[in-house]
CSV table of N, CA and C and ligand atoms in Angstrom, one decimal:
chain,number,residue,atom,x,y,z
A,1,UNK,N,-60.9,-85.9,23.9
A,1,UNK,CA,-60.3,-85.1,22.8
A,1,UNK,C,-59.8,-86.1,21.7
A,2,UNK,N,-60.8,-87.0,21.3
A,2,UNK,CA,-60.1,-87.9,20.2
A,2,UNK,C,-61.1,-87.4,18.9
A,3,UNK,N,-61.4,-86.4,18.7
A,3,UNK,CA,-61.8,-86.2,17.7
A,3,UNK,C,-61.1,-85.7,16.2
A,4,UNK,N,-60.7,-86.5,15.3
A,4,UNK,CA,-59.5,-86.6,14.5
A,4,UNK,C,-59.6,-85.0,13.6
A,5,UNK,N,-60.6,-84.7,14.0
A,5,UNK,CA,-60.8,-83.1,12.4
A,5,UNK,C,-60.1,-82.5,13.5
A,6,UNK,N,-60.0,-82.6,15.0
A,6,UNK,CA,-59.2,-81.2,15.5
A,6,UNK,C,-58.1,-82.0,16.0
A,7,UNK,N,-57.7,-82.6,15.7
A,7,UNK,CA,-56.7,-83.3,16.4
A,7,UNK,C,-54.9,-82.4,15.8
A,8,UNK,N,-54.0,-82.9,16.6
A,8,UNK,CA,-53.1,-81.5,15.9
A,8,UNK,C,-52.2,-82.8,15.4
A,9,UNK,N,-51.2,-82.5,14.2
A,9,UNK,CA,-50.4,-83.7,13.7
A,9,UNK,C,-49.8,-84.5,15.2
A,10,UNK,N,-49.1,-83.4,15.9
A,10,UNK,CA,-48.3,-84.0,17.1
A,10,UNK,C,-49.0,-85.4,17.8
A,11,UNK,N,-50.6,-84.8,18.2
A,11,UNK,CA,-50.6,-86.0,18.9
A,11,UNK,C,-51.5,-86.9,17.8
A,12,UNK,N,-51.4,-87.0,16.5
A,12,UNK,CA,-52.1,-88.2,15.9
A,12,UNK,C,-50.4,-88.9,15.7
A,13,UNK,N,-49.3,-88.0,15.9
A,13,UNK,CA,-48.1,-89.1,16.0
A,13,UNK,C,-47.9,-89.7,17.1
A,14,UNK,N,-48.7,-89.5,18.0
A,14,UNK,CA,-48.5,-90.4,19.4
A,14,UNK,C,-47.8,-89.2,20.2
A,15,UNK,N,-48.2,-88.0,20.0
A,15,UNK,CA,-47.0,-87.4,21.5
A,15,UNK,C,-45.9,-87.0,21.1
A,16,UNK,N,-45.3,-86.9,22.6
A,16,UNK,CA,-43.7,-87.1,22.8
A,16,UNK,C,-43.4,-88.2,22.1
A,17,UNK,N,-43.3,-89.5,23.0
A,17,UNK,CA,-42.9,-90.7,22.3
A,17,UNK,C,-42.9,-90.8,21.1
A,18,UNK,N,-43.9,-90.6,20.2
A,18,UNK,CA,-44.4,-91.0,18.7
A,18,UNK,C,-43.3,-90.0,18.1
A,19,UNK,N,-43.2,-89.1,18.7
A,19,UNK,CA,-42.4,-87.8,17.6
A,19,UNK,C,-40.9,-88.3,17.8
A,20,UNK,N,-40.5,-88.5,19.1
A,20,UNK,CA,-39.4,-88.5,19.0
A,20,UNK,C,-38.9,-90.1,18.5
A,21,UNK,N,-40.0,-90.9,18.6
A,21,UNK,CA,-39.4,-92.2,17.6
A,21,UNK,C,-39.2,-92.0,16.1
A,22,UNK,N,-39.6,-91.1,15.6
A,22,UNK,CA,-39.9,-90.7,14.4
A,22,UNK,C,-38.9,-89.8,13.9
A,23,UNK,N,-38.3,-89.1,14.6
A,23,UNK,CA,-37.0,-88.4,14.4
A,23,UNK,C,-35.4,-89.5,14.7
A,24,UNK,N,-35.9,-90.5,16.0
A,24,UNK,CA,-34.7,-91.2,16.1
A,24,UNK,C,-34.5,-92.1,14.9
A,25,UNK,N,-35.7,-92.8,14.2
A,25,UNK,CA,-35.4,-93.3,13.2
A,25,UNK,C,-35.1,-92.3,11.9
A,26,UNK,N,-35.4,-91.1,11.9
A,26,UNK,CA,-35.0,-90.3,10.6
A,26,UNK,C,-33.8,-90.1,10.7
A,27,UNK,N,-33.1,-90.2,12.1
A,27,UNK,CA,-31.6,-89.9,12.0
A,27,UNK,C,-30.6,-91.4,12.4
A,28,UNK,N,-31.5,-92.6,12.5
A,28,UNK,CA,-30.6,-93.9,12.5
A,28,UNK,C,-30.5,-94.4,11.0
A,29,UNK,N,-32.0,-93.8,10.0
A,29,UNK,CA,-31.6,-94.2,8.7
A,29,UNK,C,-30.4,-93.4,8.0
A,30,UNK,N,-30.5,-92.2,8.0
A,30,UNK,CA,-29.9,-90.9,8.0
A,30,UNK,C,-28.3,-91.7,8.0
A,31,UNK,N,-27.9,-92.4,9.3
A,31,UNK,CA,-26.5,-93.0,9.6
A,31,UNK,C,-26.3,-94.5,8.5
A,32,UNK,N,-27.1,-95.2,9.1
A,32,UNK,CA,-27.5,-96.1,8.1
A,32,UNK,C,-27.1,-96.3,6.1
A,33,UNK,N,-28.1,-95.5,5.6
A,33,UNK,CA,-28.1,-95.6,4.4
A,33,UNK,C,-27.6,-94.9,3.6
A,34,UNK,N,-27.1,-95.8,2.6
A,34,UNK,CA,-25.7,-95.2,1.7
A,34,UNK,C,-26.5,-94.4,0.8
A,35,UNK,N,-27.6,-94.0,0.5
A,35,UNK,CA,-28.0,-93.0,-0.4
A,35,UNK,C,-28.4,-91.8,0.2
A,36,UNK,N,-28.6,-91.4,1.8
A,36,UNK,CA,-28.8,-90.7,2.6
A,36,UNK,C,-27.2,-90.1,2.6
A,37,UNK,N,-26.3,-90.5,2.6
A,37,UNK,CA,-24.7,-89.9,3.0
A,37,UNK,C,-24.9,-88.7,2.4
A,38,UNK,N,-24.6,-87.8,1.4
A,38,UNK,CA,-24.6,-86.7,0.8
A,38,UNK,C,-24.9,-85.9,2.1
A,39,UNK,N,-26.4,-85.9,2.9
A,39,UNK,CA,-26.4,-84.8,4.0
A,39,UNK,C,-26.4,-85.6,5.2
A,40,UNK,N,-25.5,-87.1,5.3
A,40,UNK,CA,-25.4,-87.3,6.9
A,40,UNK,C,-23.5,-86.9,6.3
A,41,UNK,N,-23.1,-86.3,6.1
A,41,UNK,CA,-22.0,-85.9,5.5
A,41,UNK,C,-21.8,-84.3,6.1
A,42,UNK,N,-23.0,-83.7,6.1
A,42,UNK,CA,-22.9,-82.7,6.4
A,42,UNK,C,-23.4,-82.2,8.2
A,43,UNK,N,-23.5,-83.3,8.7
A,43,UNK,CA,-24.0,-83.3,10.2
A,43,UNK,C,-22.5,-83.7,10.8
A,44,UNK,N,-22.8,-83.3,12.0
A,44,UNK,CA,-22.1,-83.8,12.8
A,44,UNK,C,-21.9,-85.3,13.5
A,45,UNK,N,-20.5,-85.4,13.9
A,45,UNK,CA,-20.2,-87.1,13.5
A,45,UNK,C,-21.5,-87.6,14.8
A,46,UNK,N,-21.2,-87.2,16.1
A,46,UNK,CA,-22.6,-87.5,16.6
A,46,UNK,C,-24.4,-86.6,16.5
A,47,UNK,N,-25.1,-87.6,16.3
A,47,UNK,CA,-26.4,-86.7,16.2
A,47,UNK,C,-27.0,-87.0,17.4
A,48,UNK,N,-26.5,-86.7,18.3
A,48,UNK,CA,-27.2,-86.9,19.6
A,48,UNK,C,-27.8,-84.9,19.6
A,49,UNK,N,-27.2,-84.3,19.6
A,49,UNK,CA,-27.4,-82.9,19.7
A,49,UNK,C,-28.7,-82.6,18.6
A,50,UNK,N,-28.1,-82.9,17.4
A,50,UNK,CA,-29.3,-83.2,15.9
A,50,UNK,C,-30.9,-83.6,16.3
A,51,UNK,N,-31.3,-84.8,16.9
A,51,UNK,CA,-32.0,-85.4,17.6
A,51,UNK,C,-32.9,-84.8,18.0
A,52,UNK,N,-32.2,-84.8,19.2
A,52,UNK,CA,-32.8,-83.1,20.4
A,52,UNK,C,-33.5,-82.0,19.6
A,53,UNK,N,-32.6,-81.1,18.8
A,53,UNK,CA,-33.3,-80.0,18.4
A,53,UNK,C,-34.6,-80.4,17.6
A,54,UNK,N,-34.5,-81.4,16.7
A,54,UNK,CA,-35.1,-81.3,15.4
A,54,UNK,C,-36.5,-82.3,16.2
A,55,UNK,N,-36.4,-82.8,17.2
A,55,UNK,CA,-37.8,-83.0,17.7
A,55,UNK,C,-38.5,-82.0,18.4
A,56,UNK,N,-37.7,-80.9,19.3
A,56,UNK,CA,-38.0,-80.2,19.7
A,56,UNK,C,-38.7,-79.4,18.9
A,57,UNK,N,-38.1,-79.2,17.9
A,57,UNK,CA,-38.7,-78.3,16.6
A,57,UNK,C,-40.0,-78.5,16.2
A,58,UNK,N,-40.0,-79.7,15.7
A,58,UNK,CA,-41.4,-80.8,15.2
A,58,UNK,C,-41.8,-80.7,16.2
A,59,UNK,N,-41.9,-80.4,17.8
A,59,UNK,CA,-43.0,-80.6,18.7
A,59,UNK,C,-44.0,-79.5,18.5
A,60,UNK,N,-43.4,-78.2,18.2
A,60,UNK,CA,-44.1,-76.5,18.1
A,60,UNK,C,-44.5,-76.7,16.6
A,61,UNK,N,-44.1,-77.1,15.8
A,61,UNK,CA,-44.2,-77.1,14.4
A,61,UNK,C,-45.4,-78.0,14.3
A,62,UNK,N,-45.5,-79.0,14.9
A,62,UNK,CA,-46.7,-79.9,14.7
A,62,UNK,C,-48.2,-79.7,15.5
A,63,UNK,N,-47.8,-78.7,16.3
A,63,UNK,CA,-49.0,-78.5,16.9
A,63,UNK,C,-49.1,-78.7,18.5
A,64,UNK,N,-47.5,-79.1,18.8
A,64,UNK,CA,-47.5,-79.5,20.6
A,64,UNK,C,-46.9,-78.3,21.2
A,65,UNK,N,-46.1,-78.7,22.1
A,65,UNK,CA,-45.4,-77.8,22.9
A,65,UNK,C,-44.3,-76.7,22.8
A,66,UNK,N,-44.0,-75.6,22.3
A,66,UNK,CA,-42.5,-75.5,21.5
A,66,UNK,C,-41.6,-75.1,22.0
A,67,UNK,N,-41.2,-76.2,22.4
A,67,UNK,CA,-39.9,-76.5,23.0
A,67,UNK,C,-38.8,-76.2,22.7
A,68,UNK,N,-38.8,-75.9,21.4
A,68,UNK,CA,-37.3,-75.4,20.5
A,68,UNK,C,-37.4,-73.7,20.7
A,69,UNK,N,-38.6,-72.9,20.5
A,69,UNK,CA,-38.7,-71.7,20.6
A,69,UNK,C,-38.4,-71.5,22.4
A,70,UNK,N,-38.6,-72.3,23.3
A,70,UNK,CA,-38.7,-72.4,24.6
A,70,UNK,C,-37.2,-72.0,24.9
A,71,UNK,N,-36.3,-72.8,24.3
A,71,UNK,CA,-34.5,-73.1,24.7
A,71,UNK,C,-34.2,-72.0,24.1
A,72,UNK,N,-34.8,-71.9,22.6
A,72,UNK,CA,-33.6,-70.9,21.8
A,72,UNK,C,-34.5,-70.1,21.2
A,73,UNK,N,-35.6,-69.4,21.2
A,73,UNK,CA,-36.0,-68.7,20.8
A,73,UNK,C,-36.8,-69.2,19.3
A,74,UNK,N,-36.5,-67.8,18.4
A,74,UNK,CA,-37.4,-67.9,17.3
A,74,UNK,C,-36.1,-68.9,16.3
A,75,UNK,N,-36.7,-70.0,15.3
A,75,UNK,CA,-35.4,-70.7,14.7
A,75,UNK,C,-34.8,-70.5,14.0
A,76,UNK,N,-35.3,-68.9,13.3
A,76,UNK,CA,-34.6,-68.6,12.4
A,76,UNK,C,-34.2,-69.8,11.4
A,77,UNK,N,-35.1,-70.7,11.1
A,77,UNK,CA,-34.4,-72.1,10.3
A,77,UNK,C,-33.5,-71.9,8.8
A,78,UNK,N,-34.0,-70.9,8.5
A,78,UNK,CA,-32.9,-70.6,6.8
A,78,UNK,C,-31.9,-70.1,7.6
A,79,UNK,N,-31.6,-68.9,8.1
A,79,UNK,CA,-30.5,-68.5,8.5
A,79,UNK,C,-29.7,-70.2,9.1
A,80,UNK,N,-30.1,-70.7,9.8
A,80,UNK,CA,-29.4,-71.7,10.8
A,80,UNK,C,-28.8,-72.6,9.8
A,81,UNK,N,-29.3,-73.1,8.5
A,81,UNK,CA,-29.1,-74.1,7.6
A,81,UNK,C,-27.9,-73.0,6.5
A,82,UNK,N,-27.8,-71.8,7.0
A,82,UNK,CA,-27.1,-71.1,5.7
A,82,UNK,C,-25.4,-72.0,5.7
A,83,UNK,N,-24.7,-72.3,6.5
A,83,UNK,CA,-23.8,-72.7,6.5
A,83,UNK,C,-23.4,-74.0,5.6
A,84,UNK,N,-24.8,-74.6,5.5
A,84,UNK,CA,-24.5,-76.4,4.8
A,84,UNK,C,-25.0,-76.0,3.5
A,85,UNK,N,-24.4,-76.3,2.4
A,85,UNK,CA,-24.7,-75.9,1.5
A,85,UNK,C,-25.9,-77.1,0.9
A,86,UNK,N,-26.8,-76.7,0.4
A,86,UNK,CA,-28.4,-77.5,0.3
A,86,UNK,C,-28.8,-76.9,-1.1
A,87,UNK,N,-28.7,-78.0,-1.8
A,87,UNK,CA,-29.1,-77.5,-3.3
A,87,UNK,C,-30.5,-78.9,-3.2
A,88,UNK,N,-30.7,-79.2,-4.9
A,88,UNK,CA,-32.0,-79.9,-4.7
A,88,UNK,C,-32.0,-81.2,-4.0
A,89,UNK,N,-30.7,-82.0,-4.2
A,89,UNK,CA,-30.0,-83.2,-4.1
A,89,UNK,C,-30.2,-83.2,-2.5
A,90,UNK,N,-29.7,-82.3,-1.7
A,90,UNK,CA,-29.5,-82.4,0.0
A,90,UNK,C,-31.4,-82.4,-0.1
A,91,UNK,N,-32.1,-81.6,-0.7
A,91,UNK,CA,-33.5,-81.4,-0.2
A,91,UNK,C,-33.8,-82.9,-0.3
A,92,UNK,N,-33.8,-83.3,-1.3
A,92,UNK,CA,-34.4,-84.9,-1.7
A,92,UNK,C,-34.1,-85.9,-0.8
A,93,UNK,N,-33.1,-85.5,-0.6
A,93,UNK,CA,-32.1,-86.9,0.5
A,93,UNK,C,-33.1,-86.4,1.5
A,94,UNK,N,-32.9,-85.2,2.0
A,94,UNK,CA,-34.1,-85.3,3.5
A,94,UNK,C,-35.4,-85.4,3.6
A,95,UNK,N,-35.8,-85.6,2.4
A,95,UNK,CA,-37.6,-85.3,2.6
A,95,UNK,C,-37.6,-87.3,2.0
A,96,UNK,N,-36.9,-87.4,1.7
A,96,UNK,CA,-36.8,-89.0,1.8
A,96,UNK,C,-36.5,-90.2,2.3
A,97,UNK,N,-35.5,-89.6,3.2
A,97,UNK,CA,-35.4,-90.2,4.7
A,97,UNK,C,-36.6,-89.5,5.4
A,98,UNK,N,-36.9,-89.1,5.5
A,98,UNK,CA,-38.3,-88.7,6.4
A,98,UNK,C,-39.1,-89.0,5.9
A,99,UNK,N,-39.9,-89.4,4.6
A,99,UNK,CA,-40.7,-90.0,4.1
A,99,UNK,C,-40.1,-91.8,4.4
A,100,UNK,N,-39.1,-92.3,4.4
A,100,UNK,CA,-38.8,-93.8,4.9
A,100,UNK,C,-39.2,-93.9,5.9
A,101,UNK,N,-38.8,-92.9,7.0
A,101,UNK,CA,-38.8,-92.8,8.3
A,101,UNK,C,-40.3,-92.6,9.0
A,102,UNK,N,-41.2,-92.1,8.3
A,102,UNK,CA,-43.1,-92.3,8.3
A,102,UNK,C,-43.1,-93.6,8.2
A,103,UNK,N,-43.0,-94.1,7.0
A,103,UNK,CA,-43.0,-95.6,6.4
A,103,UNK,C,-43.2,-96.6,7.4
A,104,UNK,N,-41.6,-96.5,7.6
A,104,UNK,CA,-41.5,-97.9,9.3
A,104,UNK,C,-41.8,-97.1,10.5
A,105,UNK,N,-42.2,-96.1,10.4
A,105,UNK,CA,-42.8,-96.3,11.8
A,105,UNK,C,-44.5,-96.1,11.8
A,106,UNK,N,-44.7,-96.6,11.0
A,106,UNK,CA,-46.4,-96.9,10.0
A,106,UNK,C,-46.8,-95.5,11.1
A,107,UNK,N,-46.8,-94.3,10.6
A,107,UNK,CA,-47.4,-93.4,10.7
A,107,UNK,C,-48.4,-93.5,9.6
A,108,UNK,N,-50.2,-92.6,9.8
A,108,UNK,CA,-50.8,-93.1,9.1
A,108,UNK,C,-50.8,-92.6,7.5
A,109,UNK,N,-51.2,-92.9,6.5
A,109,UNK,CA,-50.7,-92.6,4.8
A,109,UNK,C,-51.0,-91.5,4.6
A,110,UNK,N,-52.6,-91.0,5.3
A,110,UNK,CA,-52.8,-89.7,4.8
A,110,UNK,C,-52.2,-88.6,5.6
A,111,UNK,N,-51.8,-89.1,6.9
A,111,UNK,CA,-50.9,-88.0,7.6
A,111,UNK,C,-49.6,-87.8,7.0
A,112,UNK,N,-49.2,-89.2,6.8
A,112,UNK,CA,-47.6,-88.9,6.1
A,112,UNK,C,-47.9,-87.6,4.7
A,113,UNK,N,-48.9,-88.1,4.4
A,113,UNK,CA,-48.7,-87.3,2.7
A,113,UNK,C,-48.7,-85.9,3.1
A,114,UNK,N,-49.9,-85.1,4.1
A,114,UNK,CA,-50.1,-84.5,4.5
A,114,UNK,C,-49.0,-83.5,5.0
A,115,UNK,N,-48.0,-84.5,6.0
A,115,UNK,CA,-46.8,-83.8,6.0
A,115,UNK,C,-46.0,-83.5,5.6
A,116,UNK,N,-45.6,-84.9,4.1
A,116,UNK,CA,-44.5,-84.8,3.3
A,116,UNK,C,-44.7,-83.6,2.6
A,117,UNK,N,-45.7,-83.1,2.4
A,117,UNK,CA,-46.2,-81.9,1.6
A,117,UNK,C,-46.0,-80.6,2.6
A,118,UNK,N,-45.8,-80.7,3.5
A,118,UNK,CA,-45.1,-79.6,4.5
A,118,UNK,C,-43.5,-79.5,4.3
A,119,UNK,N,-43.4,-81.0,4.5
A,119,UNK,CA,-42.1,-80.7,4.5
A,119,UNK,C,-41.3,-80.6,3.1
A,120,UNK,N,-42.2,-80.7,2.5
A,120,UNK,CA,-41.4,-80.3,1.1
A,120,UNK,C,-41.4,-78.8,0.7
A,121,UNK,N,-42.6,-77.8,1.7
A,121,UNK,CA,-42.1,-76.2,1.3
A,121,UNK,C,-41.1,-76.0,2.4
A,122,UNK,N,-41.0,-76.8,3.3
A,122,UNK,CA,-39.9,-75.9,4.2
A,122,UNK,C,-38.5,-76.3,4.2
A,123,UNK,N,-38.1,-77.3,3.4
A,123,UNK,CA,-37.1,-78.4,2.8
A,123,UNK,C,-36.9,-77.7,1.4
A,124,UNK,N,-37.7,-76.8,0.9
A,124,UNK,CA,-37.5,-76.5,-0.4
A,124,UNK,C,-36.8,-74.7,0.1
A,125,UNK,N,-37.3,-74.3,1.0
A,125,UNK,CA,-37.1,-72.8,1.4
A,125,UNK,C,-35.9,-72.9,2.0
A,126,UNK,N,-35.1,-74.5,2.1
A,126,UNK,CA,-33.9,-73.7,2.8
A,126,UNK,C,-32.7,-73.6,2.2
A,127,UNK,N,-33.3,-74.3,0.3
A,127,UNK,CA,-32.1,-74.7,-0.7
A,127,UNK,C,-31.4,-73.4,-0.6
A,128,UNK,N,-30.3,-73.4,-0.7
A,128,UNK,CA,-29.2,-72.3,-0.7
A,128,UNK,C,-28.2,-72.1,-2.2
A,129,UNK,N,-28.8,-73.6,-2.6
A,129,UNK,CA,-27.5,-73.4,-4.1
A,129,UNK,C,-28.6,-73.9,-4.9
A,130,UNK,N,-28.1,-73.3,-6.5
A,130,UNK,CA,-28.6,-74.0,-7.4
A,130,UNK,C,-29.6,-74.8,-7.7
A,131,UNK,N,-28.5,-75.9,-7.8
A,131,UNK,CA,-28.7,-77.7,-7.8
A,131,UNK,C,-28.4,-78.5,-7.1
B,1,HEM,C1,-33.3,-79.5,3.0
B,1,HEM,C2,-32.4,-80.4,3.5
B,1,HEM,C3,-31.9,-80.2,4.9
B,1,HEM,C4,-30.6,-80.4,5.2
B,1,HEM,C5,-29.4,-80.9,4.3
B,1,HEM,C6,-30.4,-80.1,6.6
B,1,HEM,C7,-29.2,-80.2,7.4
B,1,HEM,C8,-29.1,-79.8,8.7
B,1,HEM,C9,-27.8,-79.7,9.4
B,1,HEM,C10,-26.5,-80.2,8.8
B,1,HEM,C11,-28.0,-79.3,10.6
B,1,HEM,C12,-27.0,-79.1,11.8
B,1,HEM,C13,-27.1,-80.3,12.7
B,1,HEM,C14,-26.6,-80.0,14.1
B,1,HEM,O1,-26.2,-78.9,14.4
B,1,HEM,O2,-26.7,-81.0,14.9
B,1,HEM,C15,-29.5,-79.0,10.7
B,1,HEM,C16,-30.1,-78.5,11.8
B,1,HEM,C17,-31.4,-78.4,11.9
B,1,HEM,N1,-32.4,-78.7,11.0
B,1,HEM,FE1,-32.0,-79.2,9.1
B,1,HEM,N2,-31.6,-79.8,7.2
B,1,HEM,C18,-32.6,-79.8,6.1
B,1,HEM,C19,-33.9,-79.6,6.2
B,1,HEM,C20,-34.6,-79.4,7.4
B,1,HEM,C21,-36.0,-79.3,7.6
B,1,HEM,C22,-37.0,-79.5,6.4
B,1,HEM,C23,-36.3,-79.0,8.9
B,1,HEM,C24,-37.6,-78.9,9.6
B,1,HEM,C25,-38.7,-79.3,9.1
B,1,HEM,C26,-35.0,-78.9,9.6
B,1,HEM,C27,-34.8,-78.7,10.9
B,1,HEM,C28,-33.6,-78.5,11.5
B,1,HEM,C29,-33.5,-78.0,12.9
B,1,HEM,C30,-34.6,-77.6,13.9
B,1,HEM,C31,-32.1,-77.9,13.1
B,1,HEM,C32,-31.4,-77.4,14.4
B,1,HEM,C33,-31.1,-75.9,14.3
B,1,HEM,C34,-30.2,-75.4,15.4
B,1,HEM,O3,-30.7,-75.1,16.4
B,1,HEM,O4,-29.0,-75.3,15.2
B,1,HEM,N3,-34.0,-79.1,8.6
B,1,HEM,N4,-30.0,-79.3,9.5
């Protein structure tokens, strides 16, 4: 099954491992970098919980197992983000740590682009304010 036209994002990121390295570093830059603060501002002081879900998420979302619909059902993800207020600024900050976070973990260029372009309609669907 290495045939890349059917291959599903999940496992051209390597799996389990590959995904969830790829979330641990979206949320160690996320802590890290002083231009990411605006929405590590709005998480909770530990992102151990954060982690968990948001791989689980990307596991069903990318084509693997869905493990987030498994625990908790459907994610309702707009409703779930209504609380943090997310104008363009919060969108940017995340689709840019996650585009860093492709980067160093040399995910491949055209998959990153592939995804950043996902994740910028569902990063854009959950703005709630304005600007
Ligand atoms: C647009 C900018 C975004 C901001 C500022 C943001 C912020 C947050 C915050 C503060 C939480 C709560 C963290 C926690 O309870 O530990 C959260 C949860 C979550 N986010 Fe986002 N998020 C954004 C975009 C996204 C995107 C694009 C995705 C998916 C591709 C996503 C997936 C999730 C998931 C799966 C959860 C867990 C929901 C739950 O079960 O409570 N988020 N987000």
């Amino acid at each position: 099954m290495s045939d890349t036209a059917t291959a599903t994002a999940y496992s051209q990121l390597g799996g389990e491992p590959g995904l969830r390295a790829l979330v641990d570093r979206f949320y160690d830059l996320m802590d890290l970098e002083p231009a990411y603060a605006g929405i590590r501002a709005l998480h909770p002081s530990t992102l151990d919980g954060s982690r968990d879900k948001l791989t689980w998420f990307l596991s069903g979302w990318l084509g693997g197992p869905d493990l987030y619909q498994q625990r908790f059902g459907h994610p309702r993800l707009r409703a779930r983000h209504l609380p943090y207020q997310i104008g363009i600024a919060e969108r940017d900050q995340w689709l840019a740590c996650m585009s860093q976070a492709m980067q160093e973990n040399a995910v491949d260029v055209e998959l990153a682009q592939r995804l950043g372009a996902a994740f910028f309609n569902t990063a854009d669907w959950m703005r709630n304010l304005g600007g």
